[in-house]
Short mmCIF file of C-alpha atoms and ligand atoms in Angstrom, two decimals:
data_model
loop_
_atom_site.label_atom_id
_atom_site.label_comp_id
_atom_site.label_asym_id
_atom_site.label_seq_id
_atom_site.Cartn_x
_atom_site.Cartn_y
_atom_site.Cartn_z
CA MET A 1423 -17.40 -14.68 18.98
CA THR A 1424 -16.71 -12.01 16.37
CA THR A 1425 -18.05 -13.49 12.77
CA ALA A 1426 -21.02 -11.91 11.80
CA SER A 1427 -24.23 -13.24 11.80
CA VAL A 1428 -25.65 -10.51 10.57
CA ASN A 1429 -25.32 -12.27 6.92
CA PRO A 1430 -28.58 -13.12 6.40
CA ALA A 1431 -27.14 -16.37 4.41
CA LEU A 1432 -26.17 -17.27 7.80
CA LEU A 1433 -29.29 -16.67 9.34
CA GLN A 1434 -32.82 -17.01 7.45
CA GLN A 1435 -35.23 -15.08 8.80
CA LEU A 1436 -38.22 -15.69 7.12
CA ASP A 1437 -39.98 -19.20 7.47
CA THR A 1438 -40.72 -21.28 4.62
CA ASP A 1439 -44.29 -19.37 4.27
CA GLY A 1440 -42.16 -15.85 3.63
CA ARG A 1441 -42.98 -14.88 7.23
CA LEU A 1442 -41.02 -13.03 9.23
CA LYS A 1443 -39.30 -15.03 11.78
CA HIS A 1444 -36.17 -13.59 13.41
CA LEU A 1445 -35.48 -9.78 12.59
CA ILE A 1446 -31.62 -9.27 13.18
CA THR A 1447 -30.78 -7.82 10.35
CA LEU A 1448 -32.63 -5.38 8.03
CA GLU A 1449 -30.15 -6.16 5.45
CA GLY A 1450 -31.75 -8.74 2.50
CA LEU A 1451 -35.46 -7.32 3.93
CA GLN A 1452 -37.75 -6.92 0.70
CA ARG A 1453 -39.64 -3.54 0.15
CA PRO A 1454 -43.25 -4.78 0.88
CA LEU A 1455 -42.36 -6.75 4.03
CA ILE A 1456 -40.73 -3.24 5.39
CA GLU A 1457 -43.76 -1.25 4.50
CA ARG A 1458 -46.02 -3.37 5.95
CA LEU A 1459 -44.58 -3.35 8.79
CA LEU A 1460 -44.38 0.56 8.65
CA ASN A 1461 -47.84 0.44 7.68
CA ARG A 1462 -48.69 -1.63 10.74
CA ALA A 1463 -47.03 0.06 13.60
CA GLN A 1464 -48.93 3.58 12.03
CA GLN A 1465 -52.85 1.74 12.97
CA PHE A 1466 -50.96 1.66 16.42
CA ILE A 1467 -50.44 5.55 17.16
CA ARG A 1468 -52.79 7.73 19.27
CA PRO A 1469 -51.88 10.55 20.32
CA LEU A 1470 -50.34 11.27 23.93
CA GLY A 1471 -52.72 11.65 26.29
CA ALA A 1472 -55.02 9.14 24.68
CA PRO A 1473 -55.67 5.48 25.59
CA PRO A 1474 -52.84 3.53 23.71
CA ALA A 1475 -53.44 0.88 21.10
CA ARG A 1476 -54.27 -1.78 22.91
CA SER A 1477 -54.97 -6.15 21.88
CA SER A 1478 -55.04 -9.40 22.95
CA ALA A 1479 -53.20 -10.74 19.87
CA LEU A 1480 -50.35 -11.49 22.48
CA ALA A 1481 -52.13 -13.75 24.29
CA GLY A 1482 -50.28 -16.74 25.93
CA VAL A 1483 -47.05 -15.61 24.16
CA THR A 1484 -44.18 -15.39 26.44
CA VAL A 1485 -41.70 -12.53 25.20
CA ALA A 1486 -38.39 -12.36 27.58
CA ASN A 1487 -35.94 -9.90 27.28
CA LEU A 1488 -32.70 -10.08 28.04
CA PHE A 1489 -30.51 -6.70 27.99
CA GLY A 1490 -26.57 -7.09 27.87
CA GLU A 1491 -26.45 -3.12 27.44
CA ALA A 1492 -27.45 -0.30 29.02
CA SER A 1493 -31.53 0.85 27.62
CA THR A 1494 -34.35 3.34 28.47
CA ARG A 1495 -36.32 3.82 25.29
CA THR A 1496 -35.22 0.27 23.28
CA ARG A 1497 -35.90 -1.86 26.45
CA GLY A 1498 -39.08 -0.07 27.74
CA SER A 1499 -40.57 0.13 23.83
CA PHE A 1500 -40.25 -3.84 23.67
CA GLU A 1501 -41.96 -4.10 27.48
CA LEU A 1502 -44.64 -1.44 26.72
CA ALA A 1503 -45.62 -3.14 23.23
CA ALA A 1504 -45.55 -6.87 24.32
CA ARG A 1505 -47.79 -6.01 27.11
CA ARG A 1506 -49.86 -3.82 25.17
CA LEU A 1507 -50.46 -6.82 23.31
CA GLY A 1508 -51.38 -9.32 25.62
CA ALA A 1509 -48.16 -11.15 25.54
CA ASP A 1510 -46.28 -12.61 29.45
CA VAL A 1511 -42.91 -10.79 29.10
CA ILE A 1512 -40.15 -11.13 31.55
CA ASN A 1513 -36.73 -8.68 31.86
CA LEU A 1514 -33.39 -9.67 32.45
CA GLU A 1515 -30.49 -7.88 32.32
CA VAL A 1516 -27.07 -9.39 31.99
CA HIS A 1517 -25.51 -8.15 35.06
CA LEU A 1518 -28.13 -9.51 37.48
CA SER A 1519 -28.58 -12.86 35.73
CA SER A 1520 -26.38 -15.86 35.76
CA ARG A 1521 -24.57 -15.23 32.89
CA SER A 1522 -22.53 -13.07 35.46
CA LYS A 1523 -21.54 -16.05 37.06
CA GLY A 1524 -20.25 -17.93 34.19
CA GLU A 1525 -22.70 -19.29 32.87
CA THR A 1526 -23.45 -19.30 28.25
CA ILE A 1527 -25.42 -17.41 26.65
CA LEU A 1528 -26.86 -20.69 25.48
CA ASP A 1529 -27.38 -21.95 28.96
CA THR A 1530 -29.11 -18.49 29.62
CA VAL A 1531 -31.64 -18.87 27.03
CA TYR A 1532 -31.87 -22.47 27.44
CA THR A 1533 -33.54 -21.57 30.55
CA LEU A 1534 -35.94 -19.23 29.20
CA GLN A 1535 -37.01 -21.51 26.46
CA SER A 1536 -37.73 -24.11 29.12
CA MET A 1537 -40.29 -21.67 30.99
CA GLN A 1538 -42.20 -21.92 27.34
CA LEU A 1539 -40.25 -18.69 25.61
CA ASP A 1540 -41.60 -17.70 22.77
CA VAL A 1541 -39.77 -14.26 21.57
CA LEU A 1542 -36.62 -13.57 22.65
CA ILE A 1543 -35.38 -9.35 22.61
CA MET A 1544 -31.89 -9.13 23.10
CA ARG A 1545 -29.27 -6.40 23.57
CA GLU A 1546 -25.54 -7.55 23.28
CA ALA A 1547 -22.81 -5.82 23.07
CA GLU A 1548 -20.73 -8.23 20.83
CA THR A 1549 -21.36 -9.45 17.22
CA GLY A 1550 -22.85 -12.76 15.96
CA VAL A 1551 -24.63 -13.48 19.18
CA PRO A 1552 -28.36 -12.82 18.57
CA GLY A 1553 -27.76 -14.89 15.05
CA TYR A 1554 -26.25 -17.21 16.86
CA VAL A 1555 -28.72 -17.75 19.41
CA ALA A 1556 -31.41 -17.69 16.84
CA ARG A 1557 -29.86 -21.16 15.48
CA HIS A 1558 -29.80 -22.68 18.49
CA LEU A 1559 -33.41 -22.18 20.14
CA ALA A 1560 -36.00 -24.66 19.04
CA SER A 1561 -37.73 -23.37 15.60
CA HIS A 1562 -41.18 -22.14 17.20
CA VAL A 1563 -38.88 -19.31 19.08
CA SER A 1564 -37.99 -15.89 17.59
CA VAL A 1565 -35.10 -13.98 17.97
CA LEU A 1566 -35.29 -9.89 17.94
CA SER A 1567 -32.32 -7.77 18.02
CA ALA A 1568 -32.44 -5.21 20.31
CA GLY A 1569 -28.95 -3.82 18.95
CA GLU A 1570 -26.19 -5.31 18.42
CA SER A 1571 -22.46 -4.32 18.58
CA HIS A 1572 -21.91 -1.10 15.84
CA LEU A 1573 -24.00 -3.62 13.85
CA SER A 1574 -27.45 -3.69 13.92
CA HIS A 1575 -30.52 -2.38 15.32
CA PRO A 1576 -33.51 -2.85 12.95
CA THR A 1577 -36.28 -1.60 15.16
CA GLN A 1578 -34.25 1.48 15.15
CA GLY A 1579 -34.48 1.67 11.34
CA LEU A 1580 -37.83 0.83 10.98
CA LEU A 1581 -39.01 3.37 13.79
CA ASP A 1582 -36.50 5.91 11.70
CA ALA A 1583 -38.24 5.47 8.92
CA LEU A 1584 -41.43 5.62 9.89
CA THR A 1585 -40.75 8.96 11.23
CA ILE A 1586 -39.34 10.46 8.30
CA ARG A 1587 -42.69 8.55 6.27
CA GLN A 1588 -45.13 10.58 8.56
CA CYS A 1589 -42.83 13.98 8.38
CA LYS A 1590 -42.45 14.06 4.49
CA GLY A 1591 -44.81 11.82 2.98
CA GLY A 1592 -42.33 9.30 1.18
CA PHE A 1593 -38.82 9.00 0.58
CA GLN A 1594 -37.57 9.04 -3.25
CA LYS A 1595 -37.25 12.93 -3.20
CA LEU A 1596 -35.40 13.56 0.19
CA THR A 1597 -31.77 13.89 1.20
CA VAL A 1598 -30.65 12.31 4.54
CA ALA A 1599 -27.54 13.17 6.15
CA ILE A 1600 -26.80 11.12 9.12
CA VAL A 1601 -24.17 12.76 11.06
CA GLY A 1602 -21.38 12.12 14.10
CA ASP A 1603 -20.06 8.76 15.38
CA ILE A 1604 -20.72 6.44 12.17
CA ALA A 1605 -18.30 4.23 12.58
CA HIS A 1606 -19.55 2.53 15.73
CA SER A 1607 -23.29 3.49 14.87
CA ARG A 1608 -25.62 0.56 14.77
CA VAL A 1609 -28.36 2.85 14.17
CA ALA A 1610 -26.80 4.33 11.83
CA ARG A 1611 -26.41 1.52 9.59
CA SER A 1612 -30.21 0.13 10.56
CA THR A 1613 -31.24 3.24 9.30
CA PHE A 1614 -29.08 3.39 6.32
CA GLN A 1615 -30.58 -0.04 5.38
CA ALA A 1616 -33.98 1.20 5.57
CA LEU A 1617 -33.71 4.52 3.57
CA LYS A 1618 -31.66 2.26 0.94
CA ILE A 1619 -34.78 -0.25 0.51
CA LEU A 1620 -37.39 2.62 0.80
CA ASN A 1621 -35.85 4.20 -2.20
CA VAL A 1622 -34.66 7.33 -0.82
CA GLY A 1623 -33.37 10.02 -2.79
CA ALA A 1624 -30.08 10.62 -1.18
CA VAL A 1625 -27.85 10.02 2.00
CA ARG A 1626 -24.91 11.72 3.19
CA ILE A 1627 -22.80 10.88 5.64
CA VAL A 1628 -20.98 13.27 7.65
CA ALA A 1629 -18.25 13.12 9.90
CA PRO A 1630 -14.39 13.96 11.15
CA GLN A 1631 -12.05 10.91 9.71
CA GLY A 1632 -11.86 9.39 13.00
CA LEU A 1633 -15.63 8.83 12.74
CA MET A 1634 -16.17 7.49 9.69
CA PRO A 1635 -16.95 4.12 8.55
CA ALA A 1636 -14.75 2.02 5.98
CA PRO A 1637 -14.63 2.83 2.51
CA GLU A 1638 -17.04 -0.23 1.78
CA GLU A 1639 -19.34 0.62 3.59
CA PHE A 1640 -22.30 2.84 3.37
CA PRO A 1641 -22.11 2.62 -0.25
CA CYS A 1642 -22.89 5.38 -3.25
CA CYS A 1643 -23.67 7.62 -0.36
CA GLU A 1644 -21.38 11.10 -0.18
CA ARG A 1645 -19.03 11.01 2.38
CA VAL A 1646 -18.64 14.77 3.84
CA HIS A 1647 -15.88 16.28 6.38
CA SER A 1648 -17.42 19.66 7.48
CA LEU A 1649 -21.06 19.91 9.36
CA GLU A 1650 -22.12 23.29 7.52
CA GLN A 1651 -21.49 21.46 4.04
CA GLY A 1652 -22.76 17.99 5.33
CA ILE A 1653 -26.02 19.53 6.36
CA ARG A 1654 -26.68 22.12 3.34
CA GLY A 1655 -30.03 21.89 1.70
CA VAL A 1656 -31.16 18.23 3.87
CA ASP A 1657 -34.16 17.26 4.18
CA VAL A 1658 -33.29 15.57 7.27
CA ILE A 1659 -30.66 15.48 9.66
CA MET A 1660 -30.32 12.30 11.98
CA MET A 1661 -27.64 13.10 14.79
CA LEU A 1662 -25.96 10.21 16.80
CA ARG A 1663 -23.92 10.17 20.53
CA ILE A 1664 -20.54 9.37 20.63
CA GLN A 1665 -20.20 5.57 21.43
CA LYS A 1666 -17.21 6.30 23.84
CA GLU A 1667 -17.88 2.47 24.79
CA ARG A 1668 -17.18 1.04 21.52
CA MET A 1669 -13.71 3.34 21.50
CA SER A 1670 -10.39 3.17 23.59
CA GLU A 1671 -10.66 6.25 25.84
CA LEU A 1672 -7.51 8.20 24.03
CA SER A 1673 -9.32 7.87 21.17
CA VAL A 1674 -12.70 9.29 22.52
CA PRO A 1675 -13.14 13.23 21.37
CA ASP A 1676 -13.39 16.03 23.35
CA GLY A 1677 -16.40 17.23 23.86
CA THR A 1678 -16.19 20.98 23.57
CA THR A 1679 -13.97 20.84 20.58
CA TYR A 1680 -16.57 18.54 18.92
CA PHE A 1681 -19.27 20.78 19.42
CA SER A 1682 -17.39 23.48 17.67
CA GLU A 1683 -16.92 21.55 14.66
CA PHE A 1684 -19.80 19.07 14.71
CA GLY A 1685 -22.41 20.05 17.20
CA LEU A 1686 -25.93 21.22 15.82
CA THR A 1687 -26.67 24.45 16.87
CA TYR A 1688 -29.74 26.91 15.63
CA GLU A 1689 -27.31 28.81 13.45
CA ARG A 1690 -26.27 25.88 11.56
CA LEU A 1691 -29.66 24.34 10.83
CA ARG A 1692 -30.37 26.93 9.11
CA LEU A 1693 -27.95 25.73 6.55
CA ALA A 1694 -31.06 22.49 5.70
CA LYS A 1695 -34.10 22.77 4.08
CA PRO A 1696 -36.11 25.81 6.34
CA ASP A 1697 -38.92 22.33 6.38
CA ALA A 1698 -35.96 20.27 7.46
CA ILE A 1699 -36.46 17.44 10.90
CA VAL A 1700 -33.71 17.02 13.12
CA MET A 1701 -33.85 13.65 14.60
CA HIS A 1702 -31.77 11.53 17.14
CA PRO A 1703 -32.27 7.47 18.64
CA GLY A 1704 -31.27 9.13 21.87
CA PRO A 1705 -29.73 8.99 24.54
CA MET A 1706 -28.25 12.63 23.61
CA ASN A 1707 -25.40 14.14 25.01
CA ARG A 1708 -26.02 17.48 24.80
CA GLY A 1709 -23.89 20.15 23.86
CA VAL A 1710 -22.26 17.60 22.32
CA GLU A 1711 -23.24 16.50 19.31
CA ILE A 1712 -26.28 18.79 19.73
CA ASP A 1713 -27.75 22.22 21.64
CA SER A 1714 -30.82 22.54 23.62
CA GLU A 1715 -32.03 24.73 21.25
CA VAL A 1716 -32.17 22.16 18.52
CA ALA A 1717 -33.24 19.40 20.60
CA ASP A 1718 -35.95 21.15 22.03
CA GLY A 1719 -37.00 23.39 18.98
CA ALA A 1720 -40.00 23.19 16.59
CA GLN A 1721 -38.31 21.18 13.81
CA SER A 1722 -37.29 17.99 16.26
CA VAL A 1723 -38.86 15.05 16.24
CA ILE A 1724 -37.00 13.49 18.48
CA GLN A 1725 -40.02 12.87 20.90
CA GLN A 1726 -42.30 11.62 18.24
CA GLN A 1727 -39.28 9.25 17.01
CA VAL A 1728 -39.62 7.24 20.96
CA THR A 1729 -43.60 7.22 20.62
CA ASN A 1730 -43.07 5.71 16.92
CA GLY A 1731 -40.71 3.02 18.75
CA VAL A 1732 -43.31 1.50 20.91
CA ALA A 1733 -45.29 1.13 17.19
CA ILE A 1734 -42.96 -0.28 15.71
CA ARG A 1735 -42.06 -3.05 18.11
CA MET A 1736 -45.67 -3.93 18.42
CA ALA A 1737 -45.73 -4.67 14.67
CA VAL A 1738 -42.93 -6.29 14.75
CA LEU A 1739 -43.90 -8.67 17.34
CA GLU A 1740 -47.15 -9.27 16.00
CA ALA A 1741 -45.53 -10.36 12.70
CA VAL A 1742 -42.83 -12.48 14.35
CA THR A 1743 -45.59 -14.20 16.13
CA GLU A 1744 -48.44 -15.15 13.35
CA GLY A 1745 -46.93 -18.15 12.44
CA LEU A 1746 -46.63 -19.58 15.70
CA ARG A 1747 -50.76 -17.79 16.83
CA ARG A 1748 -52.20 -19.87 13.29
CA ASP A 1749 -50.24 -23.07 14.85
CA TRP A 1750 -51.58 -22.73 18.10
CA ASN A 1751 -55.25 -21.90 16.62
CA ARG A 1752 -54.87 -24.96 14.69
CA ALA A 1753 -54.01 -27.30 17.53
C1 NCD B 3039 -29.43 3.37 20.22
C2 NCD B 3039 -28.34 2.32 20.70
O1 NCD B 3039 -28.50 1.88 21.94
O2 NCD B 3039 -28.05 1.45 19.76
N1 NCD B 3039 -29.99 4.54 21.11
C3 NCD B 3039 -31.81 3.76 21.28
O3 NCD B 3039 -31.38 2.69 21.04
N2 NCD B 3039 -32.47 4.51 21.68
C4 NCD B 3039 -27.90 4.79 20.52
C5 NCD B 3039 -27.08 5.50 21.19
O4 NCD B 3039 -26.94 4.63 22.46
O5 NCD B 3039 -26.46 6.34 20.65
#
């Protein structure tokens, strides 16, 4: 399946009342909806060490995590988010499920649906699958993408936006540099979409020629091939991992050479504004795209991004089940 499911024309993400029903892409979503999600997520933030925010909003709701690619942060935070809202949660790894025995994706998800599934969270290496599944499941079931190939990772885009808003207060005056393997990065695409919807000042994409996206992608972004030039004077630096799993072995850059040209070191960080923040979606490859001194330094907000991930996923789960819960209350 190579046709892009992320075309919003193919998949209506909003229900007939204009509520968010599926979240497969941020493309095409309106600013008030994104802002509502960020505001709601902010209400779920608690200091580390304090009891986490909890509610019974999703009591009786069944959520399945179906992951076809490795994940620590995204899967863990979706699970915690669902549990903290009181949902029943089932976790399935594709290589351990019947899909590894040749079952089709639709048979797998219909099986889950028969167990009274309400929300399917899925990570897929193949493009098109989350949208395809959303079009085939019963109308009460929501599909949330937890990462679709190189195309889309909408909750990561939202949590990045929330982190930037917490640190910088807004978006309009900011220059954001997205650095690294942009060609293969679903995070770069979704975060760029979120920032665009939120009216960010400017986005620079910074990468070696071989890791730059196609010319028609990332419209209106300045494209810079040098890290030093790319981060000069910026407010936000977003570093990305080289997505080896989406490249042929021969095209994977050598780690040491890459670090010497595109690794974010403390010296280079001084070219950005003095109060610039450093972000990374994780997992990091220390010594390849980022130096440990920077990753663990005072300007790093990488752990804050992880905390925000749970809050954003709580806000999204609450939003997509609103219609369902209203129907239950009426019945
Ligand atoms: C990213 C992903 O899986 O797309 N990680 C994440 O979700 N936190 C980025 C990556 O794997 O490099």
